[in-house]
PDB file of C-alpha atoms in Angstrom:
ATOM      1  CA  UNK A  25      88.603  76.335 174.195  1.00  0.00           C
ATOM      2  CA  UNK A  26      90.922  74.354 172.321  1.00  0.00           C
ATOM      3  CA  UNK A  27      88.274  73.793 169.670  1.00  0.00           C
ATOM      4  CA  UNK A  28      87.731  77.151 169.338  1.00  0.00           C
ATOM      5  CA  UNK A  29      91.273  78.087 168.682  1.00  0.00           C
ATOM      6  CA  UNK A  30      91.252  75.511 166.199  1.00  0.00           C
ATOM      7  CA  UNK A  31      88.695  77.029 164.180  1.00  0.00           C
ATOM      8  CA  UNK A  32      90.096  80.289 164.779  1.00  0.00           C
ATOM      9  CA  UNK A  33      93.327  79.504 162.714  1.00  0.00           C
ATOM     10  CA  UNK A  34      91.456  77.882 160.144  1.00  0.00           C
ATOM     11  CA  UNK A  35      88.844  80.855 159.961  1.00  0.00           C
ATOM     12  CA  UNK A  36      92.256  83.337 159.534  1.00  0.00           C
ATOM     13  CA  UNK A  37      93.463  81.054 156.180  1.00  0.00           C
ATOM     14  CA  UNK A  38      89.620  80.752 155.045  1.00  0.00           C
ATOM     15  CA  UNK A  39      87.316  83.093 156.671  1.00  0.00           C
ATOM     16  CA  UNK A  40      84.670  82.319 153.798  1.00  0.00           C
ATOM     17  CA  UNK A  41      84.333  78.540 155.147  1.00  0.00           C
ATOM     18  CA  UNK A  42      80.748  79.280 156.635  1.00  0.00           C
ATOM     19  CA  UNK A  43      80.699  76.078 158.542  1.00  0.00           C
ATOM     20  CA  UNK A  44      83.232  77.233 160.344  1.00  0.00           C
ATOM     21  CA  UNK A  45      81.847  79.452 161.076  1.00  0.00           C
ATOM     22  CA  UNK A  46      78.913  77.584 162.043  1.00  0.00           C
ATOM     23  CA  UNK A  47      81.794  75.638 164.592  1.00  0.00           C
ATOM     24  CA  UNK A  48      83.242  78.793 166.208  1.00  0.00           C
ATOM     25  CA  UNK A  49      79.488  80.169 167.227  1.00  0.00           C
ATOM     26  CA  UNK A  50      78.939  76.473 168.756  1.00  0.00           C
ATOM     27  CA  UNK A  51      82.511  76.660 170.819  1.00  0.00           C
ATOM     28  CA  UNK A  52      81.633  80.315 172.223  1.00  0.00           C
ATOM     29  CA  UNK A  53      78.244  79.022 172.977  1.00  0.00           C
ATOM     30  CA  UNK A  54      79.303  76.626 174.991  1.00  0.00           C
ATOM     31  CA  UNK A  55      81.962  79.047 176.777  1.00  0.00           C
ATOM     32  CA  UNK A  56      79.175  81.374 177.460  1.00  0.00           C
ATOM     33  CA  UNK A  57      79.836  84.046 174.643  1.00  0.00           C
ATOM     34  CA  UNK A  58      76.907  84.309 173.599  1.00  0.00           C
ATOM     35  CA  UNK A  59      77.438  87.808 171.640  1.00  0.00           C
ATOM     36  CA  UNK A  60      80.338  86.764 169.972  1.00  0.00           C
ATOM     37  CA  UNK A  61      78.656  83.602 168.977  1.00  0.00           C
ATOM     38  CA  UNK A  62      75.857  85.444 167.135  1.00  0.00           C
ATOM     39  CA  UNK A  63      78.383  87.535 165.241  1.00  0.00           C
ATOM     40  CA  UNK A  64      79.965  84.241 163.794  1.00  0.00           C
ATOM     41  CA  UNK A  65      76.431  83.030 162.874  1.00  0.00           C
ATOM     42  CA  UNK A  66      75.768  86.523 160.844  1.00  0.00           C
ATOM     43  CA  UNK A  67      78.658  85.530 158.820  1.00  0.00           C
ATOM     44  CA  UNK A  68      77.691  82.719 158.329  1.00  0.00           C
ATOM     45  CA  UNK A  69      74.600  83.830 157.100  1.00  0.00           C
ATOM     46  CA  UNK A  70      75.846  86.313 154.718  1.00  0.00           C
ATOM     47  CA  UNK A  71      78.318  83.818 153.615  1.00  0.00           C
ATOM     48  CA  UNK A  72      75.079  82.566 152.651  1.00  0.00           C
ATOM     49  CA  UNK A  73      75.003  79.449 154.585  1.00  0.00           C
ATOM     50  CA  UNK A  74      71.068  79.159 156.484  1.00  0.00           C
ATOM     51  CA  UNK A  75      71.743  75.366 157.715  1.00  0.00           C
ATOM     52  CA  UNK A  76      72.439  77.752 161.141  1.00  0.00           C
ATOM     53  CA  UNK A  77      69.206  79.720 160.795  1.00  0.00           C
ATOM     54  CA  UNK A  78      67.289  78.095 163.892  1.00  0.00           C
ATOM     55  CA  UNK A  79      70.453  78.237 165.905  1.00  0.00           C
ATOM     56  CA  UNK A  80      70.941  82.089 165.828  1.00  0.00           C
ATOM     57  CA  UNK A  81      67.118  82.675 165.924  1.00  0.00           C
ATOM     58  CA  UNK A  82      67.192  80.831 169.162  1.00  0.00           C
ATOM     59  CA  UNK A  83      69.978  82.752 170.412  1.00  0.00           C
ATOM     60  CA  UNK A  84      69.082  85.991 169.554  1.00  0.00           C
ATOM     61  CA  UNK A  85      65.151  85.080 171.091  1.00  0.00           C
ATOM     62  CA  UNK A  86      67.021  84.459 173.676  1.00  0.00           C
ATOM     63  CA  UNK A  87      69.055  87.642 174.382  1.00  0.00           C
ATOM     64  CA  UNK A  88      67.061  89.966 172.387  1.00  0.00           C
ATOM     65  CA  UNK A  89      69.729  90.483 170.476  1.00  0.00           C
ATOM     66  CA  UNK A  90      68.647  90.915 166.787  1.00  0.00           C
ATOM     67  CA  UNK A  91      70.650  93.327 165.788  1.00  0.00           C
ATOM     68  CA  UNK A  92      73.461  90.491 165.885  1.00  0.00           C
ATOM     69  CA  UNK A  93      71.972  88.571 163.288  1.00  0.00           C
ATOM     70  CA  UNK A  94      71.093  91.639 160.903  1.00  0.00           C
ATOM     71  CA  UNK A  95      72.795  90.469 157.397  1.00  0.00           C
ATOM     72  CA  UNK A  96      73.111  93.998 155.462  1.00  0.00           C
ATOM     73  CA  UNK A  97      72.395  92.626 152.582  1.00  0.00           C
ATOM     74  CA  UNK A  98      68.485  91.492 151.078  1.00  0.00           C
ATOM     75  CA  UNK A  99      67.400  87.896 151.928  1.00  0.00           C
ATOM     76  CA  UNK A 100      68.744  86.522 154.887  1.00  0.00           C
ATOM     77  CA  UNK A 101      65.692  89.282 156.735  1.00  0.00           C
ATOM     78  CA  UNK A 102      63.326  87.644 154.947  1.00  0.00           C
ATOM     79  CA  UNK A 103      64.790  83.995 156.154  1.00  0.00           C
ATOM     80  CA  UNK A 104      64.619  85.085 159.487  1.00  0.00           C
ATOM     81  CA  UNK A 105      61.180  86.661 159.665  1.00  0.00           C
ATOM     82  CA  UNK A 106      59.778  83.573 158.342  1.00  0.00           C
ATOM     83  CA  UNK A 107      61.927  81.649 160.879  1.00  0.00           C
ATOM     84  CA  UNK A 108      59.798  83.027 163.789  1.00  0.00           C
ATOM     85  CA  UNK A 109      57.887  81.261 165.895  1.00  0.00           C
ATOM     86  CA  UNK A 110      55.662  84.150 167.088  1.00  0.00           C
ATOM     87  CA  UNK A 111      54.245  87.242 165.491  1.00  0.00           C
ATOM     88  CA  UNK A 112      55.766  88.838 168.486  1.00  0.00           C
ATOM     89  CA  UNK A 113      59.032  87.222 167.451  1.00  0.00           C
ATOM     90  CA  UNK A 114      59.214  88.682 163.980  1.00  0.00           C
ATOM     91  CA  UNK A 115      58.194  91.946 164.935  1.00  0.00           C
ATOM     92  CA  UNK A 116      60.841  92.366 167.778  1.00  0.00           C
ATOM     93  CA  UNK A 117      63.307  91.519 164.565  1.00  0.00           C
ATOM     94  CA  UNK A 118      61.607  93.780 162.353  1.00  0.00           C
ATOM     95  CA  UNK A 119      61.793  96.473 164.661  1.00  0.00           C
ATOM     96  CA  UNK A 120      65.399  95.974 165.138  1.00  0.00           C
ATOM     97  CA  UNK A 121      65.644  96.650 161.130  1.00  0.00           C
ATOM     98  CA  UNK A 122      64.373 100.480 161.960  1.00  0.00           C
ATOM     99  CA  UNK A 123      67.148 101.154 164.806  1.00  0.00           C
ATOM    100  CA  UNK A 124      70.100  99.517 162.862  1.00  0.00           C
ATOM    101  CA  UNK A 125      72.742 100.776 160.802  1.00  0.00           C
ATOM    102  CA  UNK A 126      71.361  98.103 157.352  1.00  0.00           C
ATOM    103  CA  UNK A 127      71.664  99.460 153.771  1.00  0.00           C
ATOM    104  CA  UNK A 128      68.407 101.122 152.609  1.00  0.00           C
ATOM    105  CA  UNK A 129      67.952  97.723 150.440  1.00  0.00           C
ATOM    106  CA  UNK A 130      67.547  95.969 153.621  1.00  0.00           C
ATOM    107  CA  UNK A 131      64.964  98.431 154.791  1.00  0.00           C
ATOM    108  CA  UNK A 132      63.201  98.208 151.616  1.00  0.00           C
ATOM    109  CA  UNK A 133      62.685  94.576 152.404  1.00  0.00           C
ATOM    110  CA  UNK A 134      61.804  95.164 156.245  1.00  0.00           C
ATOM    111  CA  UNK A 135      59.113  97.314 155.157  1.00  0.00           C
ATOM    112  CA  UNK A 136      57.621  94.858 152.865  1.00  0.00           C
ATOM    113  CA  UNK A 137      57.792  92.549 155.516  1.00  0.00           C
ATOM    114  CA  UNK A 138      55.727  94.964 157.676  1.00  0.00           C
ATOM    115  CA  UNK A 139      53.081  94.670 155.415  1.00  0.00           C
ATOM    116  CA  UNK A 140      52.739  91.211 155.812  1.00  0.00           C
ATOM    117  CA  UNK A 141      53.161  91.046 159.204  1.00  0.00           C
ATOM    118  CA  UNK A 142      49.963  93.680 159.743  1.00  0.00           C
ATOM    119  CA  UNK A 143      48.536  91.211 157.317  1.00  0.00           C
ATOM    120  CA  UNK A 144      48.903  88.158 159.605  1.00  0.00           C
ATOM    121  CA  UNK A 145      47.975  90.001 162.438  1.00  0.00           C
ATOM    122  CA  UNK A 146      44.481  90.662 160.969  1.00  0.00           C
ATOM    123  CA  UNK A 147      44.683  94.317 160.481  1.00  0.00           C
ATOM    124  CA  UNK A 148      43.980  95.132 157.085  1.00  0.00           C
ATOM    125  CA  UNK A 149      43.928  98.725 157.460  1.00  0.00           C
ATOM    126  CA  UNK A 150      47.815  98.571 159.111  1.00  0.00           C
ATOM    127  CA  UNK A 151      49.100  96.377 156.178  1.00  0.00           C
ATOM    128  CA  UNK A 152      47.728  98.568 153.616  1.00  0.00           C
ATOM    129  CA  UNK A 153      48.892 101.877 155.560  1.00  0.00           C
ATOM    130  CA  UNK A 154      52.429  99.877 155.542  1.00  0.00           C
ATOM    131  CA  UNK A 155      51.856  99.391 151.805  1.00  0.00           C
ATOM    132  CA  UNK A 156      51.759 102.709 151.115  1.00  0.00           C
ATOM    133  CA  UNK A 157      55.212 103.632 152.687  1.00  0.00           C
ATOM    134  CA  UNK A 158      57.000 101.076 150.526  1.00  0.00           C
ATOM    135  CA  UNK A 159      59.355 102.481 147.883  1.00  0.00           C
ATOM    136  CA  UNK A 160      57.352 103.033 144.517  1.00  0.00           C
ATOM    137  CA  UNK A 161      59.518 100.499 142.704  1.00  0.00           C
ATOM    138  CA  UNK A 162      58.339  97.787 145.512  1.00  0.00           C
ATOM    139  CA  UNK A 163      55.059  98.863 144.793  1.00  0.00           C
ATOM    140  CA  UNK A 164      55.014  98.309 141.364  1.00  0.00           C
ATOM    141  CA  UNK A 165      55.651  94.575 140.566  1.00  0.00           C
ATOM    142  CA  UNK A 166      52.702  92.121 140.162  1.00  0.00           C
ATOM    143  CA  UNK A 167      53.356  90.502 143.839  1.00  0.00           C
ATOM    144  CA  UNK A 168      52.935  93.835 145.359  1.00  0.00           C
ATOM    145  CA  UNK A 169      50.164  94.835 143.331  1.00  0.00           C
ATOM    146  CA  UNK A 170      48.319  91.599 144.176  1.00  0.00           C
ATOM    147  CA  UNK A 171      48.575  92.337 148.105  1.00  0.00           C
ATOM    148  CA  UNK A 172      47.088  95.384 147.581  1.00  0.00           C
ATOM    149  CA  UNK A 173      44.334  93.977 145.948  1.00  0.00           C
ATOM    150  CA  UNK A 174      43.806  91.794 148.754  1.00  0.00           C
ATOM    151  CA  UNK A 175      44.032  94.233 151.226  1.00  0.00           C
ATOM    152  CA  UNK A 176      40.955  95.980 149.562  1.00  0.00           C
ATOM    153  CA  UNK A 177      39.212  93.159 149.706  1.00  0.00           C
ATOM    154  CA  UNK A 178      39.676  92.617 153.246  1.00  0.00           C
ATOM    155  CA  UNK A 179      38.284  96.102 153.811  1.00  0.00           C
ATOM    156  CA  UNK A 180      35.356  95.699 152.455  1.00  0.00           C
ATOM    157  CA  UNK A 181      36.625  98.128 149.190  1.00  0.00           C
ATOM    158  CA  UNK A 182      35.244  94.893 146.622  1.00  0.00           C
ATOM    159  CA  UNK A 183      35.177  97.166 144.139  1.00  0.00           C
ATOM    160  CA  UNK A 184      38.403  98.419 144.231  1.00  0.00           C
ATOM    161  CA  UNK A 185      39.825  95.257 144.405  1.00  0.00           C
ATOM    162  CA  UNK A 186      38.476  93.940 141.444  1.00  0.00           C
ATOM    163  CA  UNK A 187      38.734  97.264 139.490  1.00  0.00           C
ATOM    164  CA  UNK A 188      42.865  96.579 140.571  1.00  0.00           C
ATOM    165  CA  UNK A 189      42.952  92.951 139.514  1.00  0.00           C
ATOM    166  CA  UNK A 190      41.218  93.874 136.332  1.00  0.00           C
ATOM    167  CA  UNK A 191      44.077  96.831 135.360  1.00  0.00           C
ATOM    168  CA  UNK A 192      46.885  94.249 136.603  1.00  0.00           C
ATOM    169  CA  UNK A 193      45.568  91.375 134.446  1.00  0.00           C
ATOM    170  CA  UNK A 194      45.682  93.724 131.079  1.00  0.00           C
ATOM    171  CA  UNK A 195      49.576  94.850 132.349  1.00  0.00           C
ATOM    172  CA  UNK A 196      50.965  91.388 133.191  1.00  0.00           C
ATOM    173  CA  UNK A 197      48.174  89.416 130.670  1.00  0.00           C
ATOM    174  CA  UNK A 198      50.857  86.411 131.422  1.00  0.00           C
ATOM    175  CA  UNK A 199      50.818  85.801 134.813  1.00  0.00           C
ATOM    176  CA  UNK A 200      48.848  82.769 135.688  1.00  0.00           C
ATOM    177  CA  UNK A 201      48.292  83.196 139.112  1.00  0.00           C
ATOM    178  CA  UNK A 202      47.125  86.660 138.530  1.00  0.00           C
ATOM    179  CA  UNK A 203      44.612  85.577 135.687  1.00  0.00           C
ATOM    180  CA  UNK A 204      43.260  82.580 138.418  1.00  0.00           C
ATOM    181  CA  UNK A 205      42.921  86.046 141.016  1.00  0.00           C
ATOM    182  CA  UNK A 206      40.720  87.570 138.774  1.00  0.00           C
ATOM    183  CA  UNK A 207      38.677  84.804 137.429  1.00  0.00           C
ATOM    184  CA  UNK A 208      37.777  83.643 141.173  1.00  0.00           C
ATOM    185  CA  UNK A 209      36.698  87.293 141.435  1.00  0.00           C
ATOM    186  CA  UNK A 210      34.743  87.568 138.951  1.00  0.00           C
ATOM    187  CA  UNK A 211      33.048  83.757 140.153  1.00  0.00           C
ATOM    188  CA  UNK A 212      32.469  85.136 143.693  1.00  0.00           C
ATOM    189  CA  UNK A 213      30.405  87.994 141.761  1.00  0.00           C
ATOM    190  CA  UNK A 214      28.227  85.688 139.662  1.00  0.00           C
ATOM    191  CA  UNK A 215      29.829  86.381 136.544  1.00  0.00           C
ATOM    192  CA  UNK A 216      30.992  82.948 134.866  1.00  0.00           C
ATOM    193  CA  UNK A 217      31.284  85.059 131.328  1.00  0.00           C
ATOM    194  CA  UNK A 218      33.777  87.570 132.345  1.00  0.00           C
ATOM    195  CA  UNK A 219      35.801  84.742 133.877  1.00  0.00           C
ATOM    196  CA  UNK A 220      36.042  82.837 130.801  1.00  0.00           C
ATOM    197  CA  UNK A 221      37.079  85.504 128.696  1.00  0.00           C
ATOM    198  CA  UNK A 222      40.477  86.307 131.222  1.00  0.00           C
ATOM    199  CA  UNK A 223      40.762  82.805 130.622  1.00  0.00           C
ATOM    200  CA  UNK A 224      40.827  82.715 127.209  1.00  0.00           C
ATOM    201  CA  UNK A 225      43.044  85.812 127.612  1.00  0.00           C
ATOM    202  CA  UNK A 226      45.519  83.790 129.522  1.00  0.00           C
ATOM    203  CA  UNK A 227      45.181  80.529 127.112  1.00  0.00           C
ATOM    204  CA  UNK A 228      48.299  81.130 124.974  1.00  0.00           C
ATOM    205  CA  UNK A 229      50.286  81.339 128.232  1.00  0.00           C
ATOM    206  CA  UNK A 230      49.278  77.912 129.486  1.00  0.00           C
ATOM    207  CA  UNK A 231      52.143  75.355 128.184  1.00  0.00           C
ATOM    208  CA  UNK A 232      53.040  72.122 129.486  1.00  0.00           C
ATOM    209  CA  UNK A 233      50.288  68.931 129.857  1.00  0.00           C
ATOM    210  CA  UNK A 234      49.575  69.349 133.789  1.00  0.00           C
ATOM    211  CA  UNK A 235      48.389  73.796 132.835  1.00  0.00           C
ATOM    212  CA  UNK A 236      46.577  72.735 129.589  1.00  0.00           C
ATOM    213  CA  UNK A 237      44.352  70.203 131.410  1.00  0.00           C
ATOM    214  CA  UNK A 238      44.253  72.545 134.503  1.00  0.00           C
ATOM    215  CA  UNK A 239      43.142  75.632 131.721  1.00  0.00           C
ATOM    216  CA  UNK A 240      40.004  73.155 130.641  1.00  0.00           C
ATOM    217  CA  UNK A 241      39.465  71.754 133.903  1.00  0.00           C
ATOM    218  CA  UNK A 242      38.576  75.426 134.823  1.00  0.00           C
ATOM    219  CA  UNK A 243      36.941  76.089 131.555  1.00  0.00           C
ATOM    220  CA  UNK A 244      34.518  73.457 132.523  1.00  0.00           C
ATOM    221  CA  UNK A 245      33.701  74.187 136.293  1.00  0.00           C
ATOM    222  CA  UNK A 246      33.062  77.878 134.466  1.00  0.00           C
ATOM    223  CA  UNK A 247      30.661  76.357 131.374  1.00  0.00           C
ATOM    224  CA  UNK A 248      29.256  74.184 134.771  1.00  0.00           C
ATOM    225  CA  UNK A 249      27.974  77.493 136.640  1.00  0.00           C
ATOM    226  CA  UNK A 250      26.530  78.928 133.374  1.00  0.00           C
ATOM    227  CA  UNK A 251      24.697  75.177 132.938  1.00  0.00           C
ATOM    228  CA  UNK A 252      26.186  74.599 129.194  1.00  0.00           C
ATOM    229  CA  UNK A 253      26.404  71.131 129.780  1.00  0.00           C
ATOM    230  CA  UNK A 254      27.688  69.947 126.940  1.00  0.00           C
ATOM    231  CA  UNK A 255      30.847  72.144 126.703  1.00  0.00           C
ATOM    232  CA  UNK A 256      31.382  71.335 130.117  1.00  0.00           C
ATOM    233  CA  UNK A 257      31.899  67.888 129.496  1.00  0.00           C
ATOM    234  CA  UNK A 258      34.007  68.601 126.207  1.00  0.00           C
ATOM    235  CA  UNK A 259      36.423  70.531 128.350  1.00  0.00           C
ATOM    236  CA  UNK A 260      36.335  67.997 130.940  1.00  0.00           C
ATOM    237  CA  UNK A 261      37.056  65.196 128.485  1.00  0.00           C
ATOM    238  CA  UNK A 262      40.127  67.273 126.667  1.00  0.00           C
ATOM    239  CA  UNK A 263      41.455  67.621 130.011  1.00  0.00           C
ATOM    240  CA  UNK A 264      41.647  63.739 130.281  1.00  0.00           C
ATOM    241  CA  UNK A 265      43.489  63.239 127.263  1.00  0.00           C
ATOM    242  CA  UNK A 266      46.058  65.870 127.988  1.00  0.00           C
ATOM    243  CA  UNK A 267      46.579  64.179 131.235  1.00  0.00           C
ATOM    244  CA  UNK A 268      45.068  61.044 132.235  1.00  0.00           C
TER     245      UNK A 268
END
């Protein structure tokens, strides 16, 4: 008690010190405000401060409080839901999202986060249907786009999929991670040559030693599966110098 009103006086001439914050939710736990507690640890967290993260996920599992620890502002959701320790967790705090009073930027967010949480719970067809509902400027960026892809895929829709990956590789030409999506597509289909021309596609994007030698490393394992030895071990030999 004396603790708290401590903190209290030093939270009225700085009530942007987070840890104190941090040190007011700890005093009220242990005077059994529990409630009150998790409101200091919000503030804490849109102070910005997630050292307290497992503390007020613990507290709110334990109350089933969530709405305490909504943060109206993006980020700190996304903290959260990856803080769970169940799916059951996470959705309980998700569903909180739909029943609270958060700015429609923190919905946006929840919603993405409802796609992959029907994605970790195996259901495809959910994540996609979540997908769908998501704002079209969410649905629009390469991430996004990439999910969806994968979603088809999980259906069964293989065509699709690719068909996507090949119309997001031509708008984002730069994205390495995206070109790698569609070349391992292509090399699950059998088709080494399409897969080496993303890559060569994506070559002017590759800078620094450890991509160049990771660009012919692939190159190779591709000139492997369509048995032109000789290039293969070229590539494989460039990608030695660049990085021994």
């Amino acid at each position: 008690g004396e603790a708290l009103a401590w903190i209290n006086r030093w939270l009225f001439l700085r009530p942007s010190d987070a840890r104190a914050r941090i040190a007011a939710a700890q005093a009220l736990l242990r005077l059994q405000q529990p409630m009150q507690a998790l409101g200091e640890l919000r503030a804490a967290l849109d102070l910005g401060d997630l050292s307290s993260l497992d503390l007020a996920f613990s507290v709110a599992a334990k109350h089933h409080a969530w709405d305490r620890i909504l943060v109206d502002r993006p980020g700190p959701l996304t903290a959260l839901w990856q803080h769970a320790k169940s799916v059951e967790q996470a959705q309980e705090l998700l569903d909180a999202v739909e029943v609270s009073g958060v700015s429609d930027g923190v919905r946006s967010e929840a919603l993405g986060l409802q796609v992959q949480q029907a994605a970790r719970r195996g259901d495809p067809a959910a994540a996609l249907a979540a997908w769908e509902q998501l704002p079209e400027a969410e649905r629009n960026t390469v991430e996004r786009q990439v999910l969806r892809a994968e979603l088809l895929g999980q259906l069964g829709r293989d065509d699709d999929a690719l068909t996507l990956l090949e119309k997001l590789a031509n708008r984002w030409p730069g994205d390495l991670s995206l070109a790698t999506r569609l070349i391992d597509a292509y090399v699950a289909r059998g088709r080494p040559a399409a897969a080496r021309e993303v890559l060569e596609r994506a070559r002017p994007f590759f800078t620094g030693a450890a991509q160049r030698s990771l660009l012919f490393q692939r190159d190779a394992s591709l000139l492997m599966m369509e048995q032109r030895w000789g290039r293969a071990l070229e590539a494989l030999e460039t990608a030695a110098r660049i990085e021994p």
